[in-house]
mmCIF file of C-alpha atoms in Angstrom:
data_model
loop_
_atom_site.group_PDB
_atom_site.id
_atom_site.type_symbol
_atom_site.label_atom_id
_atom_site.label_comp_id
_atom_site.label_asym_id
_atom_site.label_seq_id
_atom_site.Cartn_x
_atom_site.Cartn_y
_atom_site.Cartn_z
ATOM 1 C CA MET C 12 106.941 117.243 115.743
ATOM 2 C CA LEU C 13 103.942 118.763 113.991
ATOM 3 C CA THR C 14 106.186 121.193 112.130
ATOM 4 C CA LYS C 15 108.463 118.347 111.005
ATOM 5 C CA ARG C 16 105.481 116.309 109.781
ATOM 6 C CA ILE C 17 104.145 119.287 107.819
ATOM 7 C CA SER C 18 107.576 119.795 106.262
ATOM 8 C CA VAL C 19 107.747 116.115 105.284
ATOM 9 C CA TYR C 20 104.250 116.200 103.791
ATOM 10 C CA ALA C 21 105.005 119.431 101.952
ATOM 11 C CA GLY C 22 108.258 118.005 100.589
ATOM 12 C CA ALA C 23 106.518 114.832 99.453
ATOM 13 C CA GLY C 24 103.789 116.903 97.818
ATOM 14 C CA LEU C 25 106.365 118.935 95.944
ATOM 15 C CA LEU C 26 108.051 115.752 94.730
ATOM 16 C CA VAL C 27 104.742 114.329 93.542
ATOM 17 C CA TYR C 28 103.901 117.603 91.835
ATOM 18 C CA ALA C 29 107.329 117.760 90.188
ATOM 19 C CA ALA C 30 107.035 114.155 89.009
ATOM 20 C CA ALA C 31 103.551 114.802 87.611
ATOM 21 C CA ALA C 32 104.740 117.965 85.871
ATOM 22 C CA THR C 33 107.685 116.096 84.347
ATOM 23 C CA MET C 34 105.393 113.323 83.124
ATOM 24 C CA MET C 35 102.965 115.842 81.611
ATOM 25 C CA GLU C 36 105.842 117.627 79.895
ATOM 26 C CA ARG C 37 107.105 114.348 78.430
ATOM 27 C CA ARG C 38 103.632 113.491 77.175
ATOM 28 C CA ALA C 39 103.245 116.943 75.659
ATOM 29 C CA ARG C 40 106.612 116.637 73.892
ATOM 30 C CA LYS C 41 105.703 113.185 72.621
ATOM 31 C CA ALA C 42 102.328 114.411 71.354
ATOM 32 C CA LEU C 43 103.969 117.411 69.684
ATOM 33 C CA ALA C 44 106.559 115.189 68.014
ATOM 34 C CA ALA C 45 103.820 112.849 66.780
ATOM 35 C CA GLU C 46 101.825 115.787 65.405
ATOM 36 C CA CYS C 47 104.920 117.119 63.629
ATOM 37 C CA ASP C 48 105.464 113.694 62.072
ATOM 38 C CA ARG C 49 101.842 113.575 60.889
ATOM 39 C CA LEU C 50 102.124 117.052 59.387
ATOM 40 C CA ARG C 51 105.322 116.022 57.572
ATOM 41 C CA TRP C 52 103.503 112.987 56.167
ATOM 42 C CA PHE C 53 100.600 115.187 55.130
ATOM 43 C CA ALA C 54 102.888 117.683 53.379
ATOM 44 C CA ALA C 55 104.760 114.851 51.640
ATOM 45 C CA ASP C 56 101.525 113.267 50.437
ATOM 46 C CA LEU C 57 100.116 116.589 49.216
ATOM 47 C CA SER C 58 103.354 117.247 47.334
ATOM 48 C CA HIS C 59 103.092 113.792 45.799
ATOM 49 C CA GLU C 60 99.522 114.444 44.635
ATOM 50 C CA LEU C 61 100.439 117.781 43.014
ATOM 51 C CA ARG C 62 103.817 116.765 41.580
ATOM 52 C CA THR C 63 102.504 114.804 38.585
ATOM 53 C CA PRO C 64 100.201 117.461 37.060
ATOM 54 C CA LEU C 65 102.618 120.328 37.770
ATOM 55 C CA THR C 66 105.532 118.407 36.255
ATOM 56 C CA ALA C 67 103.461 117.754 33.138
ATOM 57 C CA VAL C 68 102.708 121.474 32.815
ATOM 58 C CA ARG C 69 106.376 122.385 33.248
ATOM 59 C CA LEU C 70 107.527 119.913 30.569
ATOM 60 C CA GLU C 71 104.951 121.169 28.090
ATOM 61 C CA LEU C 72 105.948 124.798 28.697
ATOM 62 C CA GLU C 73 109.668 124.010 28.427
ATOM 63 C CA ASP C 74 109.112 122.271 25.100
ATOM 64 C CA ALA C 75 107.011 125.184 23.842
ATOM 65 C CA ALA C 76 109.686 127.698 24.888
ATOM 66 C CA GLN C 77 112.192 125.947 22.613
ATOM 67 C CA ASP C 78 109.820 125.835 19.668
ATOM 68 C CA ALA C 79 109.442 129.181 17.916
ATOM 69 C CA GLU C 80 106.477 127.853 15.947
ATOM 70 C CA ALA C 81 104.635 126.299 18.877
ATOM 71 C CA ASP C 82 100.886 126.032 18.352
ATOM 72 C CA VAL C 83 99.305 127.936 21.236
ATOM 73 C CA ALA C 84 95.908 126.298 20.763
ATOM 74 C CA SER C 85 97.431 122.821 20.801
ATOM 75 C CA LEU C 86 99.575 123.695 23.815
ATOM 76 C CA THR C 87 96.532 124.953 25.702
ATOM 77 C CA GLU C 88 94.651 121.750 24.916
ATOM 78 C CA ARG C 89 97.521 119.669 26.307
ATOM 79 C CA LEU C 90 97.915 121.802 29.437
ATOM 80 C CA LEU C 91 94.283 121.932 30.509
ATOM 81 C CA PRO C 92 93.996 118.268 31.677
ATOM 82 C CA SER C 93 97.014 118.682 33.966
ATOM 83 C CA LEU C 94 95.662 121.936 35.346
ATOM 84 C CA ASP C 95 92.297 120.238 35.903
ATOM 85 C CA ARG C 96 94.067 117.548 37.905
ATOM 86 C CA ALA C 97 95.891 120.087 40.055
ATOM 87 C CA GLU C 98 92.633 121.956 40.633
ATOM 88 C CA ALA C 99 90.961 118.693 41.646
ATOM 89 C CA VAL C 100 93.631 118.123 44.295
ATOM 90 C CA VAL C 101 93.031 121.599 45.727
ATOM 91 C CA THR C 102 89.251 121.044 45.647
ATOM 92 C CA SER C 103 89.701 117.741 47.438
ATOM 93 C CA MET C 104 91.794 119.446 50.103
ATOM 94 C CA LEU C 105 88.922 121.890 50.654
ATOM 95 C CA LEU C 106 86.614 118.900 50.991
ATOM 96 C CA LEU C 107 89.047 117.369 53.441
ATOM 97 C CA THR C 108 88.966 120.464 55.624
ATOM 98 C CA GLY C 109 85.190 120.766 55.370
ATOM 99 C CA ARG C 110 85.265 124.051 53.487
ATOM 100 C CA GLN C 111 83.434 122.868 50.385
ATOM 101 C CA ALA C 112 80.385 120.651 50.044
ATOM 102 C CA GLY C 113 81.310 119.198 46.654
ATOM 103 C CA ASP C 114 77.892 119.805 45.027
ATOM 104 C CA GLU C 115 79.034 122.298 42.390
ATOM 105 C CA GLY C 116 79.849 121.162 38.887
ATOM 106 C CA ARG C 117 77.968 117.859 38.992
ATOM 107 C CA GLU C 118 76.999 116.176 35.750
ATOM 108 C CA LEU C 119 76.023 112.752 34.469
ATOM 109 C CA VAL C 120 79.186 110.624 34.468
ATOM 110 C CA ASP C 121 79.434 107.159 32.929
ATOM 111 C CA LEU C 122 81.833 105.327 35.245
ATOM 112 C CA GLY C 123 82.593 102.672 32.632
ATOM 113 C CA ASP C 124 83.588 105.266 30.054
ATOM 114 C CA LEU C 125 85.653 107.109 32.673
ATOM 115 C CA VAL C 126 87.510 103.908 33.603
ATOM 116 C CA GLY C 127 88.157 102.993 29.972
ATOM 117 C CA ARG C 128 89.597 106.395 29.108
ATOM 118 C CA GLU C 129 91.720 106.684 32.241
ATOM 119 C CA VAL C 130 93.217 103.201 32.002
ATOM 120 C CA ALA C 131 94.035 103.741 28.303
ATOM 121 C CA SER C 132 95.888 106.981 29.106
ATOM 122 C CA ARG C 133 98.075 105.545 31.876
ATOM 123 C CA ARG C 134 101.547 104.011 31.743
ATOM 124 C CA ASP C 135 101.359 101.447 34.513
ATOM 125 C CA PRO C 136 103.999 98.854 35.443
ATOM 126 C CA PHE C 137 101.346 96.121 35.756
ATOM 127 C CA PRO C 138 98.522 95.418 33.286
ATOM 128 C CA VAL C 139 94.997 96.559 34.181
ATOM 129 C CA THR C 140 92.047 94.338 33.258
ATOM 130 C CA VAL C 141 88.782 96.263 32.830
ATOM 131 C CA ARG C 142 85.391 94.589 33.275
ATOM 132 C CA LEU C 143 82.340 96.659 32.410
ATOM 133 C CA SER C 144 78.666 95.819 32.828
ATOM 134 C CA GLY C 145 76.795 98.160 30.497
ATOM 135 C CA GLN C 146 76.396 101.886 31.089
ATOM 136 C CA VAL C 147 76.669 102.894 34.739
ATOM 137 C CA ASN C 148 75.849 106.572 35.302
ATOM 138 C CA VAL C 149 76.249 108.654 38.448
ATOM 139 C CA SER C 150 75.619 112.324 39.214
ATOM 140 C CA ALA C 151 79.095 113.540 40.105
ATOM 141 C CA VAL C 152 81.896 116.040 39.627
ATOM 142 C CA ARG C 153 83.744 114.349 36.768
ATOM 143 C CA GLU C 154 87.234 115.423 37.754
ATOM 144 C CA GLN C 155 86.716 114.236 41.324
ATOM 145 C CA MET C 156 85.544 110.837 40.049
ATOM 146 C CA ARG C 157 88.648 110.693 37.895
ATOM 147 C CA GLN C 158 90.764 111.516 40.922
ATOM 148 C CA VAL C 159 89.126 108.752 42.957
ATOM 149 C CA LEU C 160 89.894 106.276 40.177
ATOM 150 C CA THR C 161 93.470 107.547 39.888
ATOM 151 C CA ASN C 162 93.995 107.229 43.647
ATOM 152 C CA LEU C 163 92.683 103.664 43.708
ATOM 153 C CA LEU C 164 94.678 102.636 40.620
ATOM 154 C CA ASP C 165 97.868 104.200 41.984
ATOM 155 C CA ASN C 166 97.360 102.385 45.268
ATOM 156 C CA ALA C 167 96.726 99.060 43.514
ATOM 157 C CA GLN C 168 99.805 99.457 41.321
ATOM 158 C CA ARG C 169 101.988 100.045 44.394
ATOM 159 C CA TYR C 170 101.132 96.660 45.848
ATOM 160 C CA ALA C 171 100.308 94.502 42.816
ATOM 161 C CA ARG C 172 102.558 91.596 41.898
ATOM 162 C CA ARG C 173 101.204 90.717 38.454
ATOM 163 C CA GLY C 174 98.172 92.826 37.648
ATOM 164 C CA VAL C 175 95.182 94.955 38.624
ATOM 165 C CA VAL C 176 91.474 94.457 37.899
ATOM 166 C CA VAL C 177 88.851 97.225 37.649
ATOM 167 C CA GLU C 178 85.169 96.317 37.470
ATOM 168 C CA VAL C 179 82.168 98.629 37.067
ATOM 169 C CA SER C 180 78.606 97.431 37.594
ATOM 170 C CA ARG C 181 75.185 98.488 38.847
ATOM 171 C CA HIS C 182 73.051 96.650 41.418
ATOM 172 C CA ASP C 183 69.699 97.748 42.894
ATOM 173 C CA GLY C 184 70.208 101.438 42.182
ATOM 174 C CA VAL C 185 73.809 101.456 43.372
ATOM 175 C CA ALA C 186 76.782 102.066 41.078
ATOM 176 C CA ARG C 187 79.780 100.006 42.123
ATOM 177 C CA MET C 188 83.418 100.220 41.107
ATOM 178 C CA LEU C 189 85.916 97.593 42.280
ATOM 179 C CA VAL C 190 89.697 97.938 42.103
ATOM 180 C CA ASP C 191 91.602 94.736 42.926
ATOM 181 C CA ASP C 192 95.305 94.050 43.294
ATOM 182 C CA ASP C 193 97.091 90.750 43.902
ATOM 183 C CA GLY C 194 99.416 91.982 46.644
ATOM 184 C CA ASP C 195 99.480 91.201 50.352
ATOM 185 C CA GLY C 196 96.074 92.758 51.052
ATOM 186 C CA VAL C 197 95.041 94.869 54.046
ATOM 187 C CA PRO C 198 94.658 93.121 57.426
ATOM 188 C CA GLU C 199 91.073 93.204 58.648
ATOM 189 C CA ALA C 200 92.068 95.149 61.764
ATOM 190 C CA ASP C 201 93.474 97.957 59.586
ATOM 191 C CA ARG C 202 90.698 98.231 56.982
ATOM 192 C CA ARG C 203 89.041 101.230 58.586
ATOM 193 C CA ARG C 204 92.308 102.961 59.466
ATOM 194 C CA VAL C 205 93.547 103.175 55.866
ATOM 195 C CA PHE C 206 90.929 105.866 55.168
ATOM 196 C CA GLN C 207 91.910 108.012 58.154
ATOM 197 C CA ARG C 208 94.208 111.005 58.036
ATOM 198 C CA PHE C 209 97.949 110.472 58.428
ATOM 199 C CA THR C 210 97.632 106.666 58.478
ATOM 200 C CA ARG C 211 100.489 104.630 57.037
ATOM 201 C CA LEU C 212 100.621 100.879 57.128
ATOM 202 C CA GLY C 213 103.773 98.840 56.777
ATOM 203 C CA GLY C 214 104.167 97.201 53.390
ATOM 204 C CA HIS C 215 106.483 95.021 51.383
ATOM 205 C CA ARG C 216 107.402 97.846 49.047
ATOM 206 C CA ASP C 217 108.724 101.350 49.677
ATOM 207 C CA HIS C 218 106.710 104.029 47.927
ATOM 208 C CA ASP C 219 105.982 107.718 47.891
ATOM 209 C CA GLY C 220 102.781 109.028 49.398
ATOM 210 C CA GLY C 221 100.721 106.509 51.283
ATOM 211 C CA GLY C 222 98.247 108.503 53.322
ATOM 212 C CA LEU C 223 96.468 111.320 51.513
ATOM 213 C CA GLY C 224 95.112 109.528 48.433
ATOM 214 C CA LEU C 225 92.785 107.162 50.271
ATOM 215 C CA VAL C 226 91.621 109.899 52.642
ATOM 216 C CA ILE C 227 90.692 112.086 49.665
ATOM 217 C CA THR C 228 88.947 109.114 48.074
ATOM 218 C CA ARG C 229 86.795 108.614 51.182
ATOM 219 C CA VAL C 230 85.943 112.318 51.449
ATOM 220 C CA ILE C 231 84.945 112.556 47.772
ATOM 221 C CA ALA C 232 82.838 109.394 48.044
ATOM 222 C CA GLU C 233 81.007 110.713 51.109
ATOM 223 C CA ALA C 234 80.517 114.149 49.485
ATOM 224 C CA HIS C 235 78.740 112.279 46.665
ATOM 225 C CA ARG C 236 76.572 110.422 49.224
ATOM 226 C CA GLY C 237 78.513 107.233 48.673
ATOM 227 C CA SER C 238 81.125 105.125 50.435
ATOM 228 C CA VAL C 239 84.421 103.361 49.882
ATOM 229 C CA GLU C 240 85.610 100.243 51.680
ATOM 230 C CA VAL C 241 88.427 97.742 51.450
ATOM 231 C CA GLU C 242 88.014 93.974 51.612
ATOM 232 C CA GLU C 243 89.896 90.914 50.461
ATOM 233 C CA ALA C 244 90.142 90.376 46.704
ATOM 234 C CA PRO C 245 89.702 86.901 45.178
ATOM 235 C CA SER C 246 93.474 86.902 44.562
ATOM 236 C CA GLY C 247 94.120 87.468 48.279
ATOM 237 C CA GLY C 248 95.138 91.077 47.713
ATOM 238 C CA ALA C 249 93.150 94.220 48.457
ATOM 239 C CA ARG C 250 89.786 95.032 46.903
ATOM 240 C CA PHE C 251 88.649 98.654 47.173
ATOM 241 C CA VAL C 252 84.908 99.075 46.631
ATOM 242 C CA LEU C 253 83.392 102.448 45.700
ATOM 243 C CA ARG C 254 79.604 102.670 45.961
ATOM 244 C CA LEU C 255 77.570 105.651 44.718
ATOM 245 C CA PRO C 256 73.884 106.287 44.055
ATOM 246 C CA ALA C 257 73.239 105.368 40.434
ATOM 247 C CA ALA C 258 71.658 108.031 38.210
#
């Protein structure tokens, strides 16, 4: 009888062990699949961030190759902004992985002037209203500030219905930049998640990217001892608020 009981207990133990092992294997496969999905999103978003400046460089070089009298100096001047943008993406990726502190190359940047120039150079589907409140300076890496603005404007244009508003002001030693859209907004429960890696929220419009831009924005803001948050805009859409120490 004792031998039979031991055999029964041993058999039951093996079944429990096998069931536990199967469950652990399923969980591991599910976790691996989820990680693969996140890496695919990350690669897609990185490609999206680099595509625009690299495409601009290619088009300029293709045009120059067909022009026997191309002005090298003029070509170089047109290529440098796109190369600066690509370099900023790479720098931001280093920030994202914690390999660079972001202190090099800082200068006095007028956020209002930066906004005015960037908005004027864009070809957006919806109009952008700019509201400036005097000169608002910050100590920052200019190209990274431009990238933050580009990320927030691109995000607003994805979800806007009629227009986007950008406002720059200074309050109590803090420089503030607001970017509003009049879309569906971001639910309060998701307002922290949008700045986390690999996060994608459902939306009313299909679009490329959707995860890396806001993460990079948060990392750049924090590297400049600032912050970025999302709240509800007066229109009911999303309002992204960048705060930095004023210079």
